[in-house]
Coordinates of C-alpha atoms and ligand atoms in Angstrom, one line a residue:
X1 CA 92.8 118.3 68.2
X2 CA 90.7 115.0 68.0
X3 CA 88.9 114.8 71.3
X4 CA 88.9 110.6 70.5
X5 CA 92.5 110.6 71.3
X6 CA 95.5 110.3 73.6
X7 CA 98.9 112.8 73.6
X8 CA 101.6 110.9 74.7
X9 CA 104.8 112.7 75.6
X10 CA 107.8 111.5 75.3
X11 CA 109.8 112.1 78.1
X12 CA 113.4 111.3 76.6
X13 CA 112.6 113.7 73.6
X14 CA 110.0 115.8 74.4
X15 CA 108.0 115.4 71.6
X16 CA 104.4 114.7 72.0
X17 CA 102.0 112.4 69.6
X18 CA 98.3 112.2 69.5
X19 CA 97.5 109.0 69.2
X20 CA 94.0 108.3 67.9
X21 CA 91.3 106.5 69.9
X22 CA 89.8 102.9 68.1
X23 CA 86.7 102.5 70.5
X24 CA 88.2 103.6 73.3
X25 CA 91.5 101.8 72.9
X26 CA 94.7 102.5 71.1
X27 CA 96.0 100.4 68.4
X28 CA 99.3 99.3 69.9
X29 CA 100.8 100.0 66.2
X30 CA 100.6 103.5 66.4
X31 CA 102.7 103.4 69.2
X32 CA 105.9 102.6 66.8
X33 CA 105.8 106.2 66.0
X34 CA 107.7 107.3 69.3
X35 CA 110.7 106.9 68.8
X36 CA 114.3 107.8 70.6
X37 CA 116.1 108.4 67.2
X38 CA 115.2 107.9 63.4
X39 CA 117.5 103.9 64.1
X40 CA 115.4 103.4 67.3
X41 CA 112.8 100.5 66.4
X42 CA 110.0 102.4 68.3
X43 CA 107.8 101.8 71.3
X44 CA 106.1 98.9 71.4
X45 CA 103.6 97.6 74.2
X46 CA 104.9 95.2 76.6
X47 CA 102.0 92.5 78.2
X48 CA 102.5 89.0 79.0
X49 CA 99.4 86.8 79.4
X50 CA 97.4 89.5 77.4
X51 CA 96.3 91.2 80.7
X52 CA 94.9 94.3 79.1
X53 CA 95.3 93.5 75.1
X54 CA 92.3 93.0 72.7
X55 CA 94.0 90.7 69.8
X56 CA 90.5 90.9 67.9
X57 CA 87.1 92.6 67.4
X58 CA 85.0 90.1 67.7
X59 CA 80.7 89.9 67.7
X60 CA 80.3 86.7 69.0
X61 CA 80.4 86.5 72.9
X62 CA 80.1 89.5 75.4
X63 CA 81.4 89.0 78.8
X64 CA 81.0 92.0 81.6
X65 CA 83.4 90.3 84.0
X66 CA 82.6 92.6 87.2
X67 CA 79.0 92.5 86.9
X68 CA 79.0 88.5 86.1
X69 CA 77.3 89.0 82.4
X70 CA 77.9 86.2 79.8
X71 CA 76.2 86.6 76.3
X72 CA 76.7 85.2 73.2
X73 CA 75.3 87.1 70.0
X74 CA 73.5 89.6 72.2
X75 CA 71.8 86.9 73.8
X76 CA 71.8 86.5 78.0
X77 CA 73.1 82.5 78.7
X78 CA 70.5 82.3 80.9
X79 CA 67.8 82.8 78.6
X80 CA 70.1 80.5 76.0
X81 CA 70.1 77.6 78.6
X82 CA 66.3 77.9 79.4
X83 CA 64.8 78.1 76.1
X84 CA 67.3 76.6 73.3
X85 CA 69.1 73.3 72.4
X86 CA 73.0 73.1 72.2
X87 CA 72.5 72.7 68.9
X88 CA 70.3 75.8 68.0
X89 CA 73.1 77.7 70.0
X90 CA 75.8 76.3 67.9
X91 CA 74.3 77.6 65.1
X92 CA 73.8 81.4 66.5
X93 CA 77.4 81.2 67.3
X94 CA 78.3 80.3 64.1
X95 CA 75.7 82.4 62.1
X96 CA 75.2 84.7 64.2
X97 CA 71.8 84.8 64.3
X98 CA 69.4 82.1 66.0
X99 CA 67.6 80.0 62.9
X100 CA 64.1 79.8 61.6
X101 CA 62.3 76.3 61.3
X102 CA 63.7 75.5 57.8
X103 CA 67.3 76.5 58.8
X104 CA 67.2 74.2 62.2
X105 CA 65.7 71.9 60.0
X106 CA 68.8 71.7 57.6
X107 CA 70.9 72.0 60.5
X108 CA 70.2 69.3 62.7
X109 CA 69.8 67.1 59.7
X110 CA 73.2 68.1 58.4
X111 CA 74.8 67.7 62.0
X112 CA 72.9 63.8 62.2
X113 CA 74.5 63.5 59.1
X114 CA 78.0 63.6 60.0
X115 CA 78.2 61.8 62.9
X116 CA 80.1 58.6 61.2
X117 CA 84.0 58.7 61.6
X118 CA 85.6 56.3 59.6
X119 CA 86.4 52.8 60.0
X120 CA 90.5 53.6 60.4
X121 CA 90.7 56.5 62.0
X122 CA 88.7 54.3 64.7
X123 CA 90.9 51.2 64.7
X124 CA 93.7 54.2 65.3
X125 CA 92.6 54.2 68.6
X126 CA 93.7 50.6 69.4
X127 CA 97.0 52.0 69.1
X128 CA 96.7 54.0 72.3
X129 CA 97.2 52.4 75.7
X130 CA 94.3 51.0 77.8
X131 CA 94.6 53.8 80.4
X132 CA 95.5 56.3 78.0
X133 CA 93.9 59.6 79.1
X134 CA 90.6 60.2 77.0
X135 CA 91.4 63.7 76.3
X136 CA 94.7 62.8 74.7
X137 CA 93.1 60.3 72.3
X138 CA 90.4 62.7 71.5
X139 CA 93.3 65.2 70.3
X140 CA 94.7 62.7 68.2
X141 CA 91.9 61.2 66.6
X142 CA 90.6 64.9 65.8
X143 CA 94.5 65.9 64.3
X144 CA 93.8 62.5 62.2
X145 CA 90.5 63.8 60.5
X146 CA 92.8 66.4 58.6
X147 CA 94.1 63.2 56.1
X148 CA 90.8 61.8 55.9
X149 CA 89.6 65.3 54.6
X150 CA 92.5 67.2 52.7
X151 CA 90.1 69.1 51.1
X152 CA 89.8 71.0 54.3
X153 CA 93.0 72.8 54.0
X154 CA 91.3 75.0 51.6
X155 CA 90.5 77.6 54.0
X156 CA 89.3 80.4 52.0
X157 CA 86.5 78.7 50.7
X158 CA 83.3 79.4 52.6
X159 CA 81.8 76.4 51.3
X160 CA 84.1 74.1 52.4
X161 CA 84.5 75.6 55.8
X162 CA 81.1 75.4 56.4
X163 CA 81.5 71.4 55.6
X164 CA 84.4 71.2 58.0
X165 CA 82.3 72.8 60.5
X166 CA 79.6 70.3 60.0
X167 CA 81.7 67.5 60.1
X168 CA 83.6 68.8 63.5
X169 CA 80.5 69.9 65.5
X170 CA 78.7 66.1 64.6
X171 CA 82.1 64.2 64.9
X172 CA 83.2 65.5 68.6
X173 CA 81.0 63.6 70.6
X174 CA 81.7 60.0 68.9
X175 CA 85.4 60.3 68.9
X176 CA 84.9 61.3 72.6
X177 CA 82.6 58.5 73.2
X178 CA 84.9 56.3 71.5
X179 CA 87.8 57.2 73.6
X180 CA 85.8 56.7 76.6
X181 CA 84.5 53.2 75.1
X182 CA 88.3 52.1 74.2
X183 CA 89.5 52.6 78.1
X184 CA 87.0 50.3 78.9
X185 CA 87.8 47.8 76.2
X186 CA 83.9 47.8 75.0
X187 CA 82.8 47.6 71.5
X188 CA 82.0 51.3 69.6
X189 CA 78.7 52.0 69.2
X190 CA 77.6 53.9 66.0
X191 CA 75.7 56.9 66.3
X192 CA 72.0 56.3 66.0
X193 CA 70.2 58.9 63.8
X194 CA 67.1 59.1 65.6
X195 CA 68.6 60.5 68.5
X196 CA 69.2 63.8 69.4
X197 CA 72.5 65.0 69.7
X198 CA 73.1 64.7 73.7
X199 CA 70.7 61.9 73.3
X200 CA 73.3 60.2 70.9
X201 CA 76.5 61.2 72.6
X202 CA 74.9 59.4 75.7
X203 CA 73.8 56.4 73.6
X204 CA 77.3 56.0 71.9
X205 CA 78.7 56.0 75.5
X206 CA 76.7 54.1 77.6
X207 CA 74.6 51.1 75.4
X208 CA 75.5 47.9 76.1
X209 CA 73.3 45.1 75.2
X210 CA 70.0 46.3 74.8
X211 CA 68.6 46.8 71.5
X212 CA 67.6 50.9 71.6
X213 CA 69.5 52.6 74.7
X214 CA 66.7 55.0 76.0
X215 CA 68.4 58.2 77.5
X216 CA 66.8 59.4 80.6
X217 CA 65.3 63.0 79.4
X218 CA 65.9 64.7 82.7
X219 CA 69.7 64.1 82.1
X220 CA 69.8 64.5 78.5
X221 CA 68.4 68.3 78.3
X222 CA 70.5 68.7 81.5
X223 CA 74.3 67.7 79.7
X224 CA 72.7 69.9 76.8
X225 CA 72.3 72.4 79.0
X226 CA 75.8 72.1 80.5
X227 CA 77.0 72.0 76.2
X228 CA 75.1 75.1 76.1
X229 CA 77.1 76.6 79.1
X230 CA 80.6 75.9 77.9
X231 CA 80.1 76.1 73.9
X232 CA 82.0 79.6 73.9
X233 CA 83.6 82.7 76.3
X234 CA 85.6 84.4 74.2
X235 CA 89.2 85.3 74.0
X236 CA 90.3 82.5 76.6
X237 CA 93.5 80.6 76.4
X238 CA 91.8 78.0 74.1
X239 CA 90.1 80.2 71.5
X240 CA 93.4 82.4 71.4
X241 CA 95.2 79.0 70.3
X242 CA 92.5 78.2 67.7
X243 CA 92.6 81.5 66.1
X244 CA 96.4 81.6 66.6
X245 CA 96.7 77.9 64.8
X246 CA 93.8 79.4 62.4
X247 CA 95.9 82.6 61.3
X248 CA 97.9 80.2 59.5
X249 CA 95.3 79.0 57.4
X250 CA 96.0 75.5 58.6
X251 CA 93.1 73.8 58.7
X252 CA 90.5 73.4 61.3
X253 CA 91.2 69.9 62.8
X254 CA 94.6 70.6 63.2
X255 CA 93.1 74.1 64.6
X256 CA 91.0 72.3 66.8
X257 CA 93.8 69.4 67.8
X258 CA 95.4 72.1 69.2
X259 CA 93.1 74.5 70.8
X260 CA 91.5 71.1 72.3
X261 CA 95.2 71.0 73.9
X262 CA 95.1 74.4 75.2
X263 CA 92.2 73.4 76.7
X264 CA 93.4 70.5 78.9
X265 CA 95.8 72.3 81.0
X266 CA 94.7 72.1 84.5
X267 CA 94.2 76.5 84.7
X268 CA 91.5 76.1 81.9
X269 CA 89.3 72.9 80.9
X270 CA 91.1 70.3 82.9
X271 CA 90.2 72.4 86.6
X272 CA 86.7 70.7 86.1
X273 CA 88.9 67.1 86.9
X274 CA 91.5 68.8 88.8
X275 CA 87.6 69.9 91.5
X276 CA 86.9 66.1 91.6
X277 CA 90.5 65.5 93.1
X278 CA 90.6 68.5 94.9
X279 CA 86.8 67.2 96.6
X280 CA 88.6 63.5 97.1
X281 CA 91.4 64.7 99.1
X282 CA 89.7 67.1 101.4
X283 CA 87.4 64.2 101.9
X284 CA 84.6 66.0 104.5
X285 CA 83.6 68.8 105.6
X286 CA 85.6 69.1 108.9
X287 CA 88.7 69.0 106.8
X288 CA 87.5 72.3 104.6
X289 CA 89.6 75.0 107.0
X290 CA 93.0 73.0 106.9
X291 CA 92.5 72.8 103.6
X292 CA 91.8 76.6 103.1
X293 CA 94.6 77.4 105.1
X294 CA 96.9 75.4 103.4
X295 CA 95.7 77.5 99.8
X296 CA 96.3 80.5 101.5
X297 CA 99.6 79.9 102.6
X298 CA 100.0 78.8 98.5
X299 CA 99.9 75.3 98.8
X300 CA 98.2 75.0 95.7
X301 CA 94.9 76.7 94.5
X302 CA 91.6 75.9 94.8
X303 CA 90.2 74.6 91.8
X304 CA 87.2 76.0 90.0
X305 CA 87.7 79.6 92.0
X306 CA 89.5 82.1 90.5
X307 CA 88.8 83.7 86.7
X308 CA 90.8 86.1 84.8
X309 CA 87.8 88.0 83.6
X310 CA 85.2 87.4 86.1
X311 CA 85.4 89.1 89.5
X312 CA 81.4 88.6 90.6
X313 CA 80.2 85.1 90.2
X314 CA 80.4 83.0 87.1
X315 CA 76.7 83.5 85.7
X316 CA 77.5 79.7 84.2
X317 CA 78.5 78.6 87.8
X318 CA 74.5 79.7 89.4
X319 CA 72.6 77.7 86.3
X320 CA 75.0 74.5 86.9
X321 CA 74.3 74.4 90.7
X322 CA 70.1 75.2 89.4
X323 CA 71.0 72.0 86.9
X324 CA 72.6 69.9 89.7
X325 CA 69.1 70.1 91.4
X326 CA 67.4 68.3 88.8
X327 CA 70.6 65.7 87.9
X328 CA 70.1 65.0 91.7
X329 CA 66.6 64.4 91.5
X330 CA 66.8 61.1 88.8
X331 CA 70.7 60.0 90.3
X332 CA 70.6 60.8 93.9
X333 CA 72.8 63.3 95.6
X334 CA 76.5 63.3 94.8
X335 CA 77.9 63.5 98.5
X336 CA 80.7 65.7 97.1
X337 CA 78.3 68.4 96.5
X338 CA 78.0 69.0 100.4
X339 CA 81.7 69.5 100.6
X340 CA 82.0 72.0 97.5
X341 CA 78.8 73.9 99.2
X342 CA 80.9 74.2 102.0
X343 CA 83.9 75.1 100.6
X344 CA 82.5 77.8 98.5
X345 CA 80.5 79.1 101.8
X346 CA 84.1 79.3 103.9
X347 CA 85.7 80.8 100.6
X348 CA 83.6 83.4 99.8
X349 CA 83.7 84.8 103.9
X350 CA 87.1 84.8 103.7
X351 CA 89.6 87.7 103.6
X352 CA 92.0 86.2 100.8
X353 CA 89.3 85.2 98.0
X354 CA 87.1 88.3 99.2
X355 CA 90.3 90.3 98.5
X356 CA 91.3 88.9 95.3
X357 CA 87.4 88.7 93.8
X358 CA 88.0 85.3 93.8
X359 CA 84.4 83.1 92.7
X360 CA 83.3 80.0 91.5
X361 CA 84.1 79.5 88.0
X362 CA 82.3 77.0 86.0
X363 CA 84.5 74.2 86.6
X364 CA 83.8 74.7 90.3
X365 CA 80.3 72.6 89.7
X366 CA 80.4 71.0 86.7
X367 CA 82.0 67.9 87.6
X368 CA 79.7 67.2 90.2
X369 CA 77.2 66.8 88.2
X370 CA 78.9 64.4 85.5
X371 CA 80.0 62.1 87.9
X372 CA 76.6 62.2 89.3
X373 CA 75.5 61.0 85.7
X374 CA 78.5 58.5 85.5
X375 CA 80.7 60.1 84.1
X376 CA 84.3 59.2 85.0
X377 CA 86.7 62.5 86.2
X378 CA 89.4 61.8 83.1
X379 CA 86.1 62.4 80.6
X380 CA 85.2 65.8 81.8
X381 CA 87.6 68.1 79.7
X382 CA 86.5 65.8 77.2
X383 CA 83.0 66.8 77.8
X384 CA 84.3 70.2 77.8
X385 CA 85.4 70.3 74.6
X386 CA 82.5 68.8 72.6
X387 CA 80.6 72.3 72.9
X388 CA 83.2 74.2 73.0
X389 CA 84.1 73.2 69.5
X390 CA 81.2 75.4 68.2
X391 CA 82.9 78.4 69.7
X392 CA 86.2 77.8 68.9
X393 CA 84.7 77.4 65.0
X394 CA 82.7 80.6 65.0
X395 CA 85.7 82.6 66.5
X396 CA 87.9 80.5 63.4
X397 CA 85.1 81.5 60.9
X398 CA 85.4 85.5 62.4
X399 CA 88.7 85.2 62.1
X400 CA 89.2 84.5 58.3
X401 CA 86.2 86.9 57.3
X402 CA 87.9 89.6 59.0
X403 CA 90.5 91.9 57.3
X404 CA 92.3 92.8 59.8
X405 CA 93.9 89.4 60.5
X406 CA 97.4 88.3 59.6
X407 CA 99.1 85.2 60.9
X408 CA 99.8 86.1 64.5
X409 CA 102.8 86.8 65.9
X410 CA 103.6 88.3 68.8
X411 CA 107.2 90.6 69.3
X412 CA 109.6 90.3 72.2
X413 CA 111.3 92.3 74.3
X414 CA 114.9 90.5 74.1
X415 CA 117.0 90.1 77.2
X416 CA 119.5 87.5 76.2
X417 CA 123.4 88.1 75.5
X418 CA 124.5 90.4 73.3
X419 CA 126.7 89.5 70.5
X420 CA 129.1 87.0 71.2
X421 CA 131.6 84.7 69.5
X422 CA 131.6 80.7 69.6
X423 CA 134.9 79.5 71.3
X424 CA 136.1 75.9 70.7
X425 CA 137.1 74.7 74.0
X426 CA 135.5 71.0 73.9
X427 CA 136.4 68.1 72.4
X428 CA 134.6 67.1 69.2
X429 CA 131.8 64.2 70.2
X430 CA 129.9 62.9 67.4
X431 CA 127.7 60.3 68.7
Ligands
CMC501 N1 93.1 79.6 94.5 C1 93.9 80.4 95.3 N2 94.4 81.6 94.9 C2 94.1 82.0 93.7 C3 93.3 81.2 92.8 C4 92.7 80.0 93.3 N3 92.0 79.3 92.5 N4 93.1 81.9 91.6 C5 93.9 83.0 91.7 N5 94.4 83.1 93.0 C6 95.2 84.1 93.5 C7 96.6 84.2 92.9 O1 97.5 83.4 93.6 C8 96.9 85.6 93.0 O2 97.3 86.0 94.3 P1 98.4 87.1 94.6 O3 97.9 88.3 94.0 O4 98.6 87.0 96.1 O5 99.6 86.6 93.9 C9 95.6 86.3 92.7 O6 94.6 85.4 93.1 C10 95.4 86.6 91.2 O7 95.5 85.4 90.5 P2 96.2 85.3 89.1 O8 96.8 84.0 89.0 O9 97.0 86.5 88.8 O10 94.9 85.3 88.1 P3 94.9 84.9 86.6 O11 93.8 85.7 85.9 O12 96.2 84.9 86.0 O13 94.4 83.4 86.6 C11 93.0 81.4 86.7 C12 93.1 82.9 86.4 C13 91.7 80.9 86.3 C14 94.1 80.7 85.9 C15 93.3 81.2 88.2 O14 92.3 81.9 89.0 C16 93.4 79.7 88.6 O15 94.4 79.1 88.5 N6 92.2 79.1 89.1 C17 92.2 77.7 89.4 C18 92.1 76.9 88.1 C19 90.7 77.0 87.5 O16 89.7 76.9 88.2 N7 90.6 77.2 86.2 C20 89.4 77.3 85.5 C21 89.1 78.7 84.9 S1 87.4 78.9 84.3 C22 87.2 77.8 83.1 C23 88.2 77.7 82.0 O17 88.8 78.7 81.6 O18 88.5 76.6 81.6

């Protein structure tokens, strides 16, 4: 018998299976095989959420969730956020590997490149609402780059998903920019080739009058830093939704549209907004215990705790609060940061989050820090999903190169009513 596997009896029949091992894990497929009867459809396995179900192999980012381990490519985040740019990492995500001069080179002039969207798909943003939420406008503007490219649908070509990718890593940042700029009712700034690319986003965001806009540095490498923290983390809720879109071979804006969407739910990319809220109401410090209590007895959650892979602390959440330090040195001390220091401090003492290995997640942080640069709460999913672009395109790329994909598609177990015949007891109405 093959050591690398599992026998499975089955109970009803009696019949045992050996089902082989695939590193470790069973391929859910070969569970078909038990069956009741020759008409019986077979066993299948049942897991909603994907609580213990690996939908892909995948060499991009390793997580160890228990011992707080983030990597990406082999690579330890914290080495990624001291010594490289968002952009170098955006390129080891996609590639795989990190570049040599010449192919940095290329890079960052391709991604400078790319950075114009066109004049209509911006004046499409006068048709949203003066309050309209940034992150909603970023969607749609990023869906609307599918007609301005159609070649893009062409999936299978490596050539011209590597284009696409291009296009969406240098385009994020000025339709988010834009977006931000339109709620204000300022003028668009174009993107300014000289600049670098955190450099830029902050130009197209905050110039006003002044002939060159001069980022401070300090907060410059600091939101590259943060880009570097969120540009990918595996098989989240997101990057499932990309590859998901992906399997269809629709193509990558649409792709991204909608994995951007996935992202703006408050339980993923939005908690960063939902932390700010969460800080207003509880207002100070003395008001941290109620407010605990109140969570505990499941008045709502505490945003930015809580992670369905991580049980140690977020390795992403330690680097943020290091970040914070120097933010705080050029903008002053967000006074919010004294209540979340608190409330992590009362958390993490406390029976119910010690219990459930509940931590800081990245979100928990994160927003501190933007506002502290300026940032307004409705732009930091937005800010969220600039980086995390580059993931969601390396896990798109892995997803096409590898064989093993099909269009996903989940079965059910169905609960509903059995056959059942329509009755006409109503009255016709037509309109
Ligand atoms: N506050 C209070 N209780 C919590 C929290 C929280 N933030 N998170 C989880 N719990 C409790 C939950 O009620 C459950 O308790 P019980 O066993 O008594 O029913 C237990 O902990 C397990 O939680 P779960 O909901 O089964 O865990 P999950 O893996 O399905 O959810 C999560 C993970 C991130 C959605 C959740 O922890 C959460 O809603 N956190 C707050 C939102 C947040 O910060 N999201 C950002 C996640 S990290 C970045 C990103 O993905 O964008």
């Amino acid at each position: 018998m093959n050591k690398e596997s599992l026998t499975i009896t089955d109970n009803r029949t009696g019949v045992a299976y050996e089902v082989p091992l695939f590193k470790g894990n069973i391929r859910a497929r070969d569970l078909k095989q038990i069956r009741r009867d020759p008409e019986d459809f077979g066993v299948m396995s049942y897991d909603p959420a994907f609580l213990n179900t690996a939908s892909c192999q995948s060499k991009v980012t390793f997580i160890d969730g228990d011992q707080g381990i983030l990597r990406y490519r082999g690579y330890p985040i914290e080495q990624l956020a001291e010594r490289c740019t968002f952009l170098e990492v955006a390129y080891l995500l996609i590639f795989g590997e990190l570049p040599d001069s010449e192919q940095l080179r290329e890079w960052v002039n391709a991604i400078t490149h790319h950075t114009m969207i066109p004049e209509y798909t911006k004046k499409g943003l006068e048709g949203f609402r003066h309050d309209a939420h940034p992150m909603g406008m970023l969607i749609s503007t990023v869906a609307a780059l599918s007609t301005v490219y159609p070649e893009a649908k062409n999936v299978i070509d490596p050539e011209v998903r590597r284009l696409q990718i291009i296009r969406l890593i240098a385009k994020m940042p000025t339709l988010a920019a834009y977006a931000y700029r339109h709620s204000l009712g300022y003028p668009y700034i174009y993107p300014d080739n000289d600049l670098n690319y955190a450099e830029n986003f902050l130009n197209m965001m905050w110039k006003m009058v002044e002939p060159k806009y001069v980022a401070n540095p300090v907060l410059a490498r600091a939101l590259d830093i943060l880009f570097i923290l969120h540009a990918d983390h595996e098989q989240n809720c997101s990057t499932n939704t990309m590859r998901c879109i992906g399997s269809a071979q629709t193509d990558p804006y649409l792709s991204v549209a909608g994995a951007a969407s996935a992202l703006s739910g408050p339980l993923h990319g939005r908690a960063n907004e939902e932390v700010l809220h969460m800080l207003d109401e509880i207002g100070s410090k003395d008001r941290i215990p109620a407010f605990v209590k109140g969570v505990k007895e499941g008045h709502g959650k505490l945003m930015g705790f809580g992670h369905r892979v991580y049980k140690n602390y977020d390795p992403r959440a330690r680097i943020i609060k290091w970040t914070a330090e120097k933010v705080f040195e050029v903008t002053g001390r967000n006074p919010k940061l004294d209540i979340a220091l608190e409330l992590e401090r009362i958390a993490l003492e406390d029976e119910y989050f010690i219990q459930r290995k509940l931590y800081p997640n990245v979100d928990f942080y994160s927003g501190i820090i933007y506002q502290a640069m300026g940032f307004k709460p409705e732009m930091f999913t937005v800010l969220f999903a600039i980086p995390r672009t580059a993931g969601w395109l390396a896990q798109w790329e892995e997803m096409i190169r590898d064989p093993e994909q099909k269009i996903a598609r989940p079965r059910q177990v169905y609960v509903g009513n059995g056959v059942r015949e329509v009755v006409q007891t109503r009255e016709k109405v037509t309109r």
